[in-house]
Every structure is written in structure tokens, then in C-alpha cells.
PDB file of N, CA, C and O in Angstrom:
ATOM      1  N   UNK A   1      55.638 105.481-117.999  1.00  0.00           N
ATOM      2  CA  UNK A   1      55.372 104.165-118.542  1.00  0.00           C
ATOM      3  C   UNK A   1      53.971 103.738-118.090  1.00  0.00           C
ATOM      4  O   UNK A   1      53.604 103.920-116.941  1.00  0.00           O
ATOM      5  N   UNK A   2      53.215 103.174-119.007  1.00  0.00           N
ATOM      6  CA  UNK A   2      51.868 102.719-118.688  1.00  0.00           C
ATOM      7  C   UNK A   2      51.937 101.500-117.765  1.00  0.00           C
ATOM      8  O   UNK A   2      52.973 100.844-117.646  1.00  0.00           O
ATOM      9  N   UNK A   3      50.820 101.211-117.132  1.00  0.00           N
ATOM     10  CA  UNK A   3      50.748 100.037-116.262  1.00  0.00           C
ATOM     11  C   UNK A   3      51.057  98.775-117.055  1.00  0.00           C
ATOM     12  O   UNK A   3      51.787  97.891-116.596  1.00  0.00           O
ATOM     13  N   UNK A   4      50.510  98.693-118.278  1.00  0.00           N
ATOM     14  CA  UNK A   4      50.752  97.526-119.123  1.00  0.00           C
ATOM     15  C   UNK A   4      52.226  97.436-119.496  1.00  0.00           C
ATOM     16  O   UNK A   4      52.817  96.355-119.449  1.00  0.00           O
ATOM     17  N   UNK A   5      52.819  98.553-119.857  1.00  0.00           N
ATOM     18  CA  UNK A   5      54.242  98.566-120.196  1.00  0.00           C
ATOM     19  C   UNK A   5      55.100  98.144-119.020  1.00  0.00           C
ATOM     20  O   UNK A   5      56.082  97.411-119.186  1.00  0.00           O
ATOM     21  N   UNK A   6      54.719  98.584-117.834  1.00  0.00           N
ATOM     22  CA  UNK A   6      55.434  98.216-116.616  1.00  0.00           C
ATOM     23  C   UNK A   6      55.301  96.712-116.362  1.00  0.00           C
ATOM     24  O   UNK A   6      56.271  96.044-116.027  1.00  0.00           O
ATOM     25  N   UNK A   7      54.091  96.180-116.562  1.00  0.00           N
ATOM     26  CA  UNK A   7      53.865  94.744-116.376  1.00  0.00           C
ATOM     27  C   UNK A   7      54.716  93.939-117.359  1.00  0.00           C
ATOM     28  O   UNK A   7      55.343  92.944-116.974  1.00  0.00           O
ATOM     29  N   UNK A   8      54.725  94.361-118.625  1.00  0.00           N
ATOM     30  CA  UNK A   8      55.561  93.678-119.617  1.00  0.00           C
ATOM     31  C   UNK A   8      57.027  93.691-119.181  1.00  0.00           C
ATOM     32  O   UNK A   8      57.724  92.682-119.285  1.00  0.00           O
ATOM     33  N   UNK A   9      57.489  94.833-118.710  1.00  0.00           N
ATOM     34  CA  UNK A   9      58.892  94.955-118.296  1.00  0.00           C
ATOM     35  C   UNK A   9      59.204  93.992-117.151  1.00  0.00           C
ATOM     36  O   UNK A   9      60.238  93.307-117.169  1.00  0.00           O
ATOM     37  N   UNK A  10      58.310  93.926-116.164  1.00  0.00           N
ATOM     38  CA  UNK A  10      58.545  93.037-115.022  1.00  0.00           C
ATOM     39  C   UNK A  10      58.494  91.571-115.436  1.00  0.00           C
ATOM     40  O   UNK A  10      59.330  90.765-115.001  1.00  0.00           O
ATOM     41  N   UNK A  11      57.521  91.198-116.267  1.00  0.00           N
ATOM     42  CA  UNK A  11      57.436  89.805-116.718  1.00  0.00           C
ATOM     43  C   UNK A  11      58.653  89.428-117.556  1.00  0.00           C
ATOM     44  O   UNK A  11      59.174  88.314-117.433  1.00  0.00           O
ATOM     45  N   UNK A  12      59.124  90.337-118.397  1.00  0.00           N
ATOM     46  CA  UNK A  12      60.316  90.046-119.202  1.00  0.00           C
ATOM     47  C   UNK A  12      61.556  89.905-118.324  1.00  0.00           C
ATOM     48  O   UNK A  12      62.417  89.066-118.587  1.00  0.00           O
ATOM     49  N   UNK A  13      61.611  90.715-117.272  1.00  0.00           N
ATOM     50  CA  UNK A  13      62.720  90.599-116.330  1.00  0.00           C
ATOM     51  C   UNK A  13      62.650  89.241-115.619  1.00  0.00           C
ATOM     52  O   UNK A  13      63.667  88.561-115.461  1.00  0.00           O
ATOM     53  N   UNK A  14      61.450  88.838-115.232  1.00  0.00           N
ATOM     54  CA  UNK A  14      61.265  87.525-114.600  1.00  0.00           C
ATOM     55  C   UNK A  14      61.674  86.411-115.550  1.00  0.00           C
ATOM     56  O   UNK A  14      62.325  85.438-115.141  1.00  0.00           O
ATOM     57  N   UNK A  15      61.286  86.557-116.802  1.00  0.00           N
ATOM     58  CA  UNK A  15      61.615  85.549-117.814  1.00  0.00           C
ATOM     59  C   UNK A  15      63.126  85.376-117.923  1.00  0.00           C
ATOM     60  O   UNK A  15      63.637  84.248-117.945  1.00  0.00           O
ATOM     61  N   UNK A  16      63.846  86.491-117.962  1.00  0.00           N
ATOM     62  CA  UNK A  16      65.309  86.435-118.039  1.00  0.00           C
ATOM     63  C   UNK A  16      65.901  85.724-116.827  1.00  0.00           C
ATOM     64  O   UNK A  16      66.829  84.910-116.962  1.00  0.00           O
ATOM     65  N   UNK A  17      65.369  86.011-115.660  1.00  0.00           N
ATOM     66  CA  UNK A  17      65.880  85.389-114.431  1.00  0.00           C
ATOM     67  C   UNK A  17      65.614  83.886-114.447  1.00  0.00           C
ATOM     68  O   UNK A  17      66.505  83.090-114.150  1.00  0.00           O
ATOM     69  N   UNK A  18      64.382  83.496-114.783  1.00  0.00           N
ATOM     70  CA  UNK A  18      64.048  82.071-114.826  1.00  0.00           C
ATOM     71  C   UNK A  18      64.920  81.330-115.836  1.00  0.00           C
ATOM     72  O   UNK A  18      65.352  80.207-115.577  1.00  0.00           O
ATOM     73  N   UNK A  19      65.177  81.954-116.977  1.00  0.00           N
ATOM     74  CA  UNK A  19      66.048  81.329-117.975  1.00  0.00           C
ATOM     75  C   UNK A  19      67.471  81.183-117.438  1.00  0.00           C
ATOM     76  O   UNK A  19      68.111  80.155-117.614  1.00  0.00           O
ATOM     77  N   UNK A  20      67.945  82.229-116.778  1.00  0.00           N
ATOM     78  CA  UNK A  20      69.322  82.221-116.263  1.00  0.00           C
ATOM     79  C   UNK A  20      69.527  81.140-115.204  1.00  0.00           C
ATOM     80  O   UNK A  20      70.563  80.481-115.176  1.00  0.00           O
ATOM     81  N   UNK A  21      68.530  80.951-114.331  1.00  0.00           N
ATOM     82  CA  UNK A  21      68.689  79.970-113.250  1.00  0.00           C
ATOM     83  C   UNK A  21      68.184  78.584-113.634  1.00  0.00           C
ATOM     84  O   UNK A  21      68.298  77.645-112.858  1.00  0.00           O
ATOM     85  N   UNK A  22      67.620  78.463-114.844  1.00  0.00           N
ATOM     86  CA  UNK A  22      67.177  77.163-115.319  1.00  0.00           C
ATOM     87  C   UNK A  22      65.849  76.700-114.743  1.00  0.00           C
ATOM     88  O   UNK A  22      65.578  75.501-114.693  1.00  0.00           O
ATOM     89  N   UNK A  23      65.006  77.640-114.313  1.00  0.00           N
ATOM     90  CA  UNK A  23      63.692  77.287-113.766  1.00  0.00           C
ATOM     91  C   UNK A  23      62.700  77.212-114.925  1.00  0.00           C
ATOM     92  O   UNK A  23      62.114  78.207-115.334  1.00  0.00           O
ATOM     93  N   UNK A  24      62.523  76.007-115.453  1.00  0.00           N
ATOM     94  CA  UNK A  24      61.707  75.809-116.649  1.00  0.00           C
ATOM     95  C   UNK A  24      60.230  76.085-116.357  1.00  0.00           C
ATOM     96  O   UNK A  24      59.543  76.719-117.151  1.00  0.00           O
ATOM     97  N   UNK A  25      59.730  75.617-115.219  1.00  0.00           N
ATOM     98  CA  UNK A  25      58.321  75.851-114.880  1.00  0.00           C
ATOM     99  C   UNK A  25      58.065  77.345-114.697  1.00  0.00           C
ATOM    100  O   UNK A  25      57.060  77.871-115.168  1.00  0.00           O
ATOM    101  N   UNK A  26      58.965  78.050-114.045  1.00  0.00           N
ATOM    102  CA  UNK A  26      58.821  79.496-113.867  1.00  0.00           C
ATOM    103  C   UNK A  26      58.800  80.209-115.212  1.00  0.00           C
ATOM    104  O   UNK A  26      58.025  81.148-115.414  1.00  0.00           O
ATOM    105  N   UNK A  27      59.640  79.749-116.126  1.00  0.00           N
ATOM    106  CA  UNK A  27      59.677  80.327-117.476  1.00  0.00           C
ATOM    107  C   UNK A  27      58.326  80.113-118.162  1.00  0.00           C
ATOM    108  O   UNK A  27      57.768  81.047-118.755  1.00  0.00           O
ATOM    109  N   UNK A  28      57.798  78.902-118.068  1.00  0.00           N
ATOM    110  CA  UNK A  28      56.512  78.593-118.705  1.00  0.00           C
ATOM    111  C   UNK A  28      55.388  79.444-118.130  1.00  0.00           C
ATOM    112  O   UNK A  28      54.556  79.978-118.873  1.00  0.00           O
ATOM    113  N   UNK A  29      55.362  79.586-116.818  1.00  0.00           N
ATOM    114  CA  UNK A  29      54.293  80.356-116.186  1.00  0.00           C
ATOM    115  C   UNK A  29      54.399  81.837-116.558  1.00  0.00           C
ATOM    116  O   UNK A  29      53.389  82.505-116.762  1.00  0.00           O
ATOM    117  N   UNK A  30      55.614  82.339-116.667  1.00  0.00           N
ATOM    118  CA  UNK A  30      55.810  83.738-117.063  1.00  0.00           C
ATOM    119  C   UNK A  30      55.380  83.949-118.508  1.00  0.00           C
ATOM    120  O   UNK A  30      54.728  84.952-118.824  1.00  0.00           O
ATOM    121  N   UNK A  31      55.714  82.995-119.373  1.00  0.00           N
ATOM    122  CA  UNK A  31      55.249  83.088-120.766  1.00  0.00           C
ATOM    123  C   UNK A  31      53.730  83.085-120.828  1.00  0.00           C
ATOM    124  O   UNK A  31      53.126  83.808-121.630  1.00  0.00           O
ATOM    125  N   UNK A  32      53.096  82.291-119.971  1.00  0.00           N
ATOM    126  CA  UNK A  32      51.642  82.237-119.912  1.00  0.00           C
ATOM    127  C   UNK A  32      51.081  83.600-119.528  1.00  0.00           C
ATOM    128  O   UNK A  32      50.148  84.106-120.149  1.00  0.00           O
ATOM    129  N   UNK A  33      51.664  84.226-118.504  1.00  0.00           N
ATOM    130  CA  UNK A  33      51.200  85.549-118.090  1.00  0.00           C
ATOM    131  C   UNK A  33      51.430  86.589-119.178  1.00  0.00           C
ATOM    132  O   UNK A  33      50.595  87.469-119.397  1.00  0.00           O
ATOM    133  N   UNK A  34      52.561  86.502-119.862  1.00  0.00           N
ATOM    134  CA  UNK A  34      52.811  87.426-120.974  1.00  0.00           C
ATOM    135  C   UNK A  34      51.774  87.224-122.081  1.00  0.00           C
ATOM    136  O   UNK A  34      51.290  88.194-122.672  1.00  0.00           O
ATOM    137  N   UNK A  35      51.430  85.981-122.348  1.00  0.00           N
ATOM    138  CA  UNK A  35      50.396  85.680-123.334  1.00  0.00           C
ATOM    139  C   UNK A  35      49.049  86.229-122.922  1.00  0.00           C
ATOM    140  O   UNK A  35      48.309  86.799-123.733  1.00  0.00           O
ATOM    141  N   UNK A  36      48.725  86.082-121.655  1.00  0.00           N
ATOM    142  CA  UNK A  36      47.457  86.611-121.129  1.00  0.00           C
ATOM    143  C   UNK A  36      47.421  88.132-121.266  1.00  0.00           C
ATOM    144  O   UNK A  36      46.418  88.703-121.700  1.00  0.00           O
ATOM    145  N   UNK A  37      48.509  88.773-120.910  1.00  0.00           N
ATOM    146  CA  UNK A  37      48.594  90.232-120.998  1.00  0.00           C
ATOM    147  C   UNK A  37      48.451  90.692-122.448  1.00  0.00           C
ATOM    148  O   UNK A  37      47.709  91.645-122.736  1.00  0.00           O
ATOM    149  N   UNK A  38      49.123  90.017-123.364  1.00  0.00           N
ATOM    150  CA  UNK A  38      49.023  90.368-124.782  1.00  0.00           C
ATOM    151  C   UNK A  38      47.596  90.170-125.286  1.00  0.00           C
ATOM    152  O   UNK A  38      47.077  91.003-126.038  1.00  0.00           O
ATOM    153  N   UNK A  39      46.945  89.098-124.843  1.00  0.00           N
ATOM    154  CA  UNK A  39      45.549  88.864-125.249  1.00  0.00           C
ATOM    155  C   UNK A  39      44.657  90.007-124.762  1.00  0.00           C
ATOM    156  O   UNK A  39      43.808  90.506-125.501  1.00  0.00           O
ATOM    157  N   UNK A  40      44.858  90.436-123.532  1.00  0.00           N
ATOM    158  CA  UNK A  40      44.054  91.523-122.969  1.00  0.00           C
ATOM    159  C   UNK A  40      44.232  92.815-123.767  1.00  0.00           C
ATOM    160  O   UNK A  40      43.322  93.640-123.814  1.00  0.00           O
ATOM    161  N   UNK A  41      45.390  92.966-124.385  1.00  0.00           N
ATOM    162  CA  UNK A  41      45.676  94.162-125.180  1.00  0.00           C
ATOM    163  C   UNK A  41      45.230  94.002-126.638  1.00  0.00           C
ATOM    164  O   UNK A  41      45.412  94.903-127.445  1.00  0.00           O
ATOM    165  N   UNK A  42      44.676  92.840-126.962  1.00  0.00           N
ATOM    166  CA  UNK A  42      44.238  92.586-128.332  1.00  0.00           C
ATOM    167  C   UNK A  42      45.380  92.254-129.271  1.00  0.00           C
ATOM    168  O   UNK A  42      45.217  92.280-130.490  1.00  0.00           O
ATOM    169  N   UNK A  43      46.532  91.944-128.711  1.00  0.00           N
ATOM    170  CA  UNK A  43      47.718  91.609-129.515  1.00  0.00           C
ATOM    171  C   UNK A  43      47.792  90.084-129.641  1.00  0.00           C
ATOM    172  O   UNK A  43      48.596  89.416-129.001  1.00  0.00           O
ATOM    173  N   UNK A  44      46.928  89.538-130.507  1.00  0.00           N
ATOM    174  CA  UNK A  44      46.743  88.099-130.564  1.00  0.00           C
ATOM    175  C   UNK A  44      47.952  87.339-131.085  1.00  0.00           C
ATOM    176  O   UNK A  44      48.299  86.284-130.554  1.00  0.00           O
ATOM    177  N   UNK A  45      48.622  87.850-132.103  1.00  0.00           N
ATOM    178  CA  UNK A  45      49.802  87.133-132.608  1.00  0.00           C
ATOM    179  C   UNK A  45      50.919  87.132-131.565  1.00  0.00           C
ATOM    180  O   UNK A  45      51.643  86.139-131.421  1.00  0.00           O
ATOM    181  N   UNK A  46      51.039  88.216-130.823  1.00  0.00           N
ATOM    182  CA  UNK A  46      52.026  88.292-129.748  1.00  0.00           C
ATOM    183  C   UNK A  46      51.663  87.296-128.643  1.00  0.00           C
ATOM    184  O   UNK A  46      52.528  86.600-128.114  1.00  0.00           O
ATOM    185  N   UNK A  47      50.376  87.213-128.320  1.00  0.00           N
ATOM    186  CA  UNK A  47      49.913  86.268-127.298  1.00  0.00           C
ATOM    187  C   UNK A  47      50.254  84.839-127.707  1.00  0.00           C
ATOM    188  O   UNK A  47      50.765  84.052-126.897  1.00  0.00           O
ATOM    189  N   UNK A  48      49.988  84.513-128.955  1.00  0.00           N
ATOM    190  CA  UNK A  48      50.283  83.167-129.460  1.00  0.00           C
ATOM    191  C   UNK A  48      51.776  82.874-129.366  1.00  0.00           C
ATOM    192  O   UNK A  48      52.183  81.770-128.995  1.00  0.00           O
ATOM    193  N   UNK A  49      52.603  83.877-129.661  1.00  0.00           N
ATOM    194  CA  UNK A  49      54.055  83.664-129.622  1.00  0.00           C
ATOM    195  C   UNK A  49      54.560  83.383-128.203  1.00  0.00           C
ATOM    196  O   UNK A  49      55.613  82.767-128.034  1.00  0.00           O
ATOM    197  N   UNK A  50      53.835  83.820-127.194  1.00  0.00           N
ATOM    198  CA  UNK A  50      54.186  83.505-125.810  1.00  0.00           C
ATOM    199  C   UNK A  50      53.566  82.172-125.371  1.00  0.00           C
ATOM    200  O   UNK A  50      54.180  81.395-124.649  1.00  0.00           O
ATOM    201  N   UNK A  51      52.331  81.935-125.791  1.00  0.00           N
ATOM    202  CA  UNK A  51      51.599  80.766-125.305  1.00  0.00           C
ATOM    203  C   UNK A  51      52.082  79.458-125.904  1.00  0.00           C
ATOM    204  O   UNK A  51      52.073  78.423-125.225  1.00  0.00           O
ATOM    205  N   UNK A  52      52.505  79.473-127.162  1.00  0.00           N
ATOM    206  CA  UNK A  52      52.972  78.229-127.781  1.00  0.00           C
ATOM    207  C   UNK A  52      54.170  77.626-127.041  1.00  0.00           C
ATOM    208  O   UNK A  52      54.153  76.439-126.712  1.00  0.00           O
ATOM    209  N   UNK A  53      55.224  78.406-126.750  1.00  0.00           N
ATOM    210  CA  UNK A  53      56.330  77.801-126.000  1.00  0.00           C
ATOM    211  C   UNK A  53      55.942  77.447-124.562  1.00  0.00           C
ATOM    212  O   UNK A  53      56.432  76.468-124.002  1.00  0.00           O
ATOM    213  N   UNK A  54      55.036  78.230-123.957  1.00  0.00           N
ATOM    214  CA  UNK A  54      54.568  77.905-122.609  1.00  0.00           C
ATOM    215  C   UNK A  54      53.877  76.550-122.613  1.00  0.00           C
ATOM    216  O   UNK A  54      54.138  75.702-121.742  1.00  0.00           O
ATOM    217  N   UNK A  55      53.025  76.329-123.599  1.00  0.00           N
ATOM    218  CA  UNK A  55      52.310  75.055-123.705  1.00  0.00           C
ATOM    219  C   UNK A  55      53.278  73.902-123.910  1.00  0.00           C
ATOM    220  O   UNK A  55      53.164  72.856-123.265  1.00  0.00           O
ATOM    221  N   UNK A  56      54.250  74.097-124.784  1.00  0.00           N
ATOM    222  CA  UNK A  56      55.243  73.052-125.058  1.00  0.00           C
ATOM    223  C   UNK A  56      55.969  72.634-123.776  1.00  0.00           C
ATOM    224  O   UNK A  56      56.122  71.450-123.484  1.00  0.00           O
ATOM    225  N   UNK A  57      56.383  73.618-123.004  1.00  0.00           N
ATOM    226  CA  UNK A  57      57.096  73.337-121.753  1.00  0.00           C
ATOM    227  C   UNK A  57      56.176  72.624-120.768  1.00  0.00           C
ATOM    228  O   UNK A  57      56.553  71.613-120.162  1.00  0.00           O
ATOM    229  N   UNK A  58      54.974  73.136-120.588  1.00  0.00           N
ATOM    230  CA  UNK A  58      54.050  72.556-119.616  1.00  0.00           C
ATOM    231  C   UNK A  58      53.643  71.138-119.988  1.00  0.00           C
ATOM    232  O   UNK A  58      53.487  70.286-119.107  1.00  0.00           O
ATOM    233  N   UNK A  59      53.484  70.877-121.279  1.00  0.00           N
ATOM    234  CA  UNK A  59      53.181  69.510-121.711  1.00  0.00           C
ATOM    235  C   UNK A  59      54.362  68.587-121.422  1.00  0.00           C
ATOM    236  O   UNK A  59      54.179  67.462-120.967  1.00  0.00           O
ATOM    237  N   UNK A  60      55.558  69.084-121.678  1.00  0.00           N
ATOM    238  CA  UNK A  60      56.758  68.285-121.420  1.00  0.00           C
ATOM    239  C   UNK A  60      56.887  67.962-119.921  1.00  0.00           C
ATOM    240  O   UNK A  60      57.303  66.865-119.549  1.00  0.00           O
ATOM    241  N   UNK A  61      56.480  68.919-119.079  1.00  0.00           N
ATOM    242  CA  UNK A  61      56.546  68.724-117.628  1.00  0.00           C
ATOM    243  C   UNK A  61      55.336  67.958-117.091  1.00  0.00           C
ATOM    244  O   UNK A  61      55.273  67.681-115.899  1.00  0.00           O
ATOM    245  N   UNK A  62      54.391  67.658-117.993  1.00  0.00           N
ATOM    246  CA  UNK A  62      53.134  67.010-117.608  1.00  0.00           C
ATOM    247  C   UNK A  62      52.397  67.815-116.542  1.00  0.00           C
ATOM    248  O   UNK A  62      51.824  67.279-115.591  1.00  0.00           O
ATOM    249  N   UNK A  63      52.416  69.129-116.712  1.00  0.00           N
ATOM    250  CA  UNK A  63      51.772  70.038-115.770  1.00  0.00           C
ATOM    251  C   UNK A  63      50.263  70.074-115.999  1.00  0.00           C
ATOM    252  O   UNK A  63      49.800  70.078-117.141  1.00  0.00           O
ATOM    253  N   UNK A  64      49.498  70.128-114.911  1.00  0.00           N
ATOM    254  CA  UNK A  64      48.049  70.263-115.063  1.00  0.00           C
ATOM    255  C   UNK A  64      47.657  71.607-115.696  1.00  0.00           C
ATOM    256  O   UNK A  64      46.540  71.741-116.196  1.00  0.00           O
ATOM    257  N   UNK A  65      48.547  72.569-115.691  1.00  0.00           N
ATOM    258  CA  UNK A  65      48.258  73.877-116.296  1.00  0.00           C
ATOM    259  C   UNK A  65      48.260  73.833-117.815  1.00  0.00           C
ATOM    260  O   UNK A  65      47.769  74.749-118.468  1.00  0.00           O
ATOM    261  N   UNK A  66      48.831  72.780-118.388  1.00  0.00           N
ATOM    262  CA  UNK A  66      48.914  72.678-119.846  1.00  0.00           C
ATOM    263  C   UNK A  66      47.525  72.760-120.484  1.00  0.00           C
ATOM    264  O   UNK A  66      47.362  73.399-121.529  1.00  0.00           O
ATOM    265  N   UNK A  67      46.532  72.142-119.860  1.00  0.00           N
ATOM    266  CA  UNK A  67      45.170  72.176-120.412  1.00  0.00           C
ATOM    267  C   UNK A  67      44.622  73.595-120.471  1.00  0.00           C
ATOM    268  O   UNK A  67      43.963  73.968-121.439  1.00  0.00           O
ATOM    269  N   UNK A  68      44.886  74.389-119.438  1.00  0.00           N
ATOM    270  CA  UNK A  68      44.405  75.770-119.414  1.00  0.00           C
ATOM    271  C   UNK A  68      45.086  76.611-120.491  1.00  0.00           C
ATOM    272  O   UNK A  68      44.444  77.432-121.145  1.00  0.00           O
ATOM    273  N   UNK A  69      46.378  76.416-120.655  1.00  0.00           N
ATOM    274  CA  UNK A  69      47.112  77.159-121.680  1.00  0.00           C
ATOM    275  C   UNK A  69      46.624  76.734-123.064  1.00  0.00           C
ATOM    276  O   UNK A  69      46.426  77.575-123.943  1.00  0.00           O
ATOM    277  N   UNK A  70      46.393  75.432-123.245  1.00  0.00           N
ATOM    278  CA  UNK A  70      45.877  74.929-124.524  1.00  0.00           C
ATOM    279  C   UNK A  70      44.535  75.573-124.849  1.00  0.00           C
ATOM    280  O   UNK A  70      44.309  76.025-125.974  1.00  0.00           O
ATOM    281  N   UNK A  71      43.653  75.659-123.859  1.00  0.00           N
ATOM    282  CA  UNK A  71      42.329  76.259-124.067  1.00  0.00           C
ATOM    283  C   UNK A  71      42.456  77.743-124.420  1.00  0.00           C
ATOM    284  O   UNK A  71      41.761  78.237-125.317  1.00  0.00           O
ATOM    285  N   UNK A  72      43.341  78.454-123.743  1.00  0.00           N
ATOM    286  CA  UNK A  72      43.551  79.875-124.027  1.00  0.00           C
ATOM    287  C   UNK A  72      44.098  80.049-125.438  1.00  0.00           C
ATOM    288  O   UNK A  72      43.638  80.918-126.189  1.00  0.00           O
ATOM    289  N   UNK A  73      45.058  79.230-125.797  1.00  0.00           N
ATOM    290  CA  UNK A  73      45.666  79.302-127.118  1.00  0.00           C
ATOM    291  C   UNK A  73      44.623  79.046-128.216  1.00  0.00           C
ATOM    292  O   UNK A  73      44.553  79.789-129.205  1.00  0.00           O
ATOM    293  N   UNK A  74      43.799  78.032-128.024  1.00  0.00           N
ATOM    294  CA  UNK A  74      42.757  77.732-129.005  1.00  0.00           C
ATOM    295  C   UNK A  74      41.755  78.868-129.127  1.00  0.00           C
ATOM    296  O   UNK A  74      41.335  79.225-130.222  1.00  0.00           O
ATOM    297  N   UNK A  75      41.381  79.457-127.998  1.00  0.00           N
ATOM    298  CA  UNK A  75      40.450  80.594-128.020  1.00  0.00           C
ATOM    299  C   UNK A  75      41.032  81.765-128.813  1.00  0.00           C
ATOM    300  O   UNK A  75      40.352  82.368-129.643  1.00  0.00           O
ATOM    301  N   UNK A  76      42.311  82.051-128.588  1.00  0.00           N
ATOM    302  CA  UNK A  76      42.947  83.163-129.284  1.00  0.00           C
ATOM    303  C   UNK A  76      43.096  82.865-130.770  1.00  0.00           C
ATOM    304  O   UNK A  76      42.840  83.729-131.605  1.00  0.00           O
ATOM    305  N   UNK A  77      43.482  81.640-131.098  1.00  0.00           N
ATOM    306  CA  UNK A  77      43.643  81.277-132.507  1.00  0.00           C
ATOM    307  C   UNK A  77      42.305  81.361-133.235  1.00  0.00           C
ATOM    308  O   UNK A  77      42.268  81.752-134.402  1.00  0.00           O
ATOM    309  N   UNK A  78      41.223  81.032-132.584  1.00  0.00           N
ATOM    310  CA  UNK A  78      39.904  81.137-133.195  1.00  0.00           C
ATOM    311  C   UNK A  78      39.434  82.578-133.306  1.00  0.00           C
ATOM    312  O   UNK A  78      38.635  82.904-134.162  1.00  0.00           O
ATOM    313  N   UNK A  79      39.954  83.418-132.430  1.00  0.00           N
ATOM    314  CA  UNK A  79      39.550  84.831-132.400  1.00  0.00           C
ATOM    315  C   UNK A  79      40.293  85.663-133.436  1.00  0.00           C
ATOM    316  O   UNK A  79      39.783  86.643-133.949  1.00  0.00           O
ATOM    317  N   UNK A  80      41.544  85.263-133.709  1.00  0.00           N
ATOM    318  CA  UNK A  80      42.378  86.094-134.597  1.00  0.00           C
ATOM    319  C   UNK A  80      42.226  85.721-136.049  1.00  0.00           C
ATOM    320  O   UNK A  80      41.629  84.777-136.433  1.00  0.00           O
TER     321      UNK A  80
END
């Protein structure tokens, strides 16, 4: 398994755990990392599919990270 594939597997495992225990912020941060990883691989539509729900959660939580996710999402949408 490639390093990227391994990273995806670990982040997806984390996502499942955060969902199971109800850790909404952890879920959002994991989605953000998955979006970042997808962007690095040039998989822009996949990145957007992770970043949009991450942004929604972070905005709902009034997290200061929401601005960073918004900026990343806008950059990717302009790139794709």
C-alpha cells in the first residue's frame, strides 16, 4: 500500500471512530485532513467532497478553523 493509501486508510478509520463516539470537531478536522490529502493528489472533486462538510461543521461550532477551510475550499474550487 502506498503512503497516500495508508494515510487515507488511517484518516477514514479516524473518521469512523469520531462518528461513532460523537466527536463532531474531530470529525470535521479529519474531513479537513482528507480534503488536504485529496488536494495534494490533484483529486479536486474528492477534496471538495471532504471540505464542504468540514466547513459546515466548523461554522456551526463557530471554530476559528472555519476560515482556513473556507479559504482552502475556495482555492480548490477556483483551481478545478
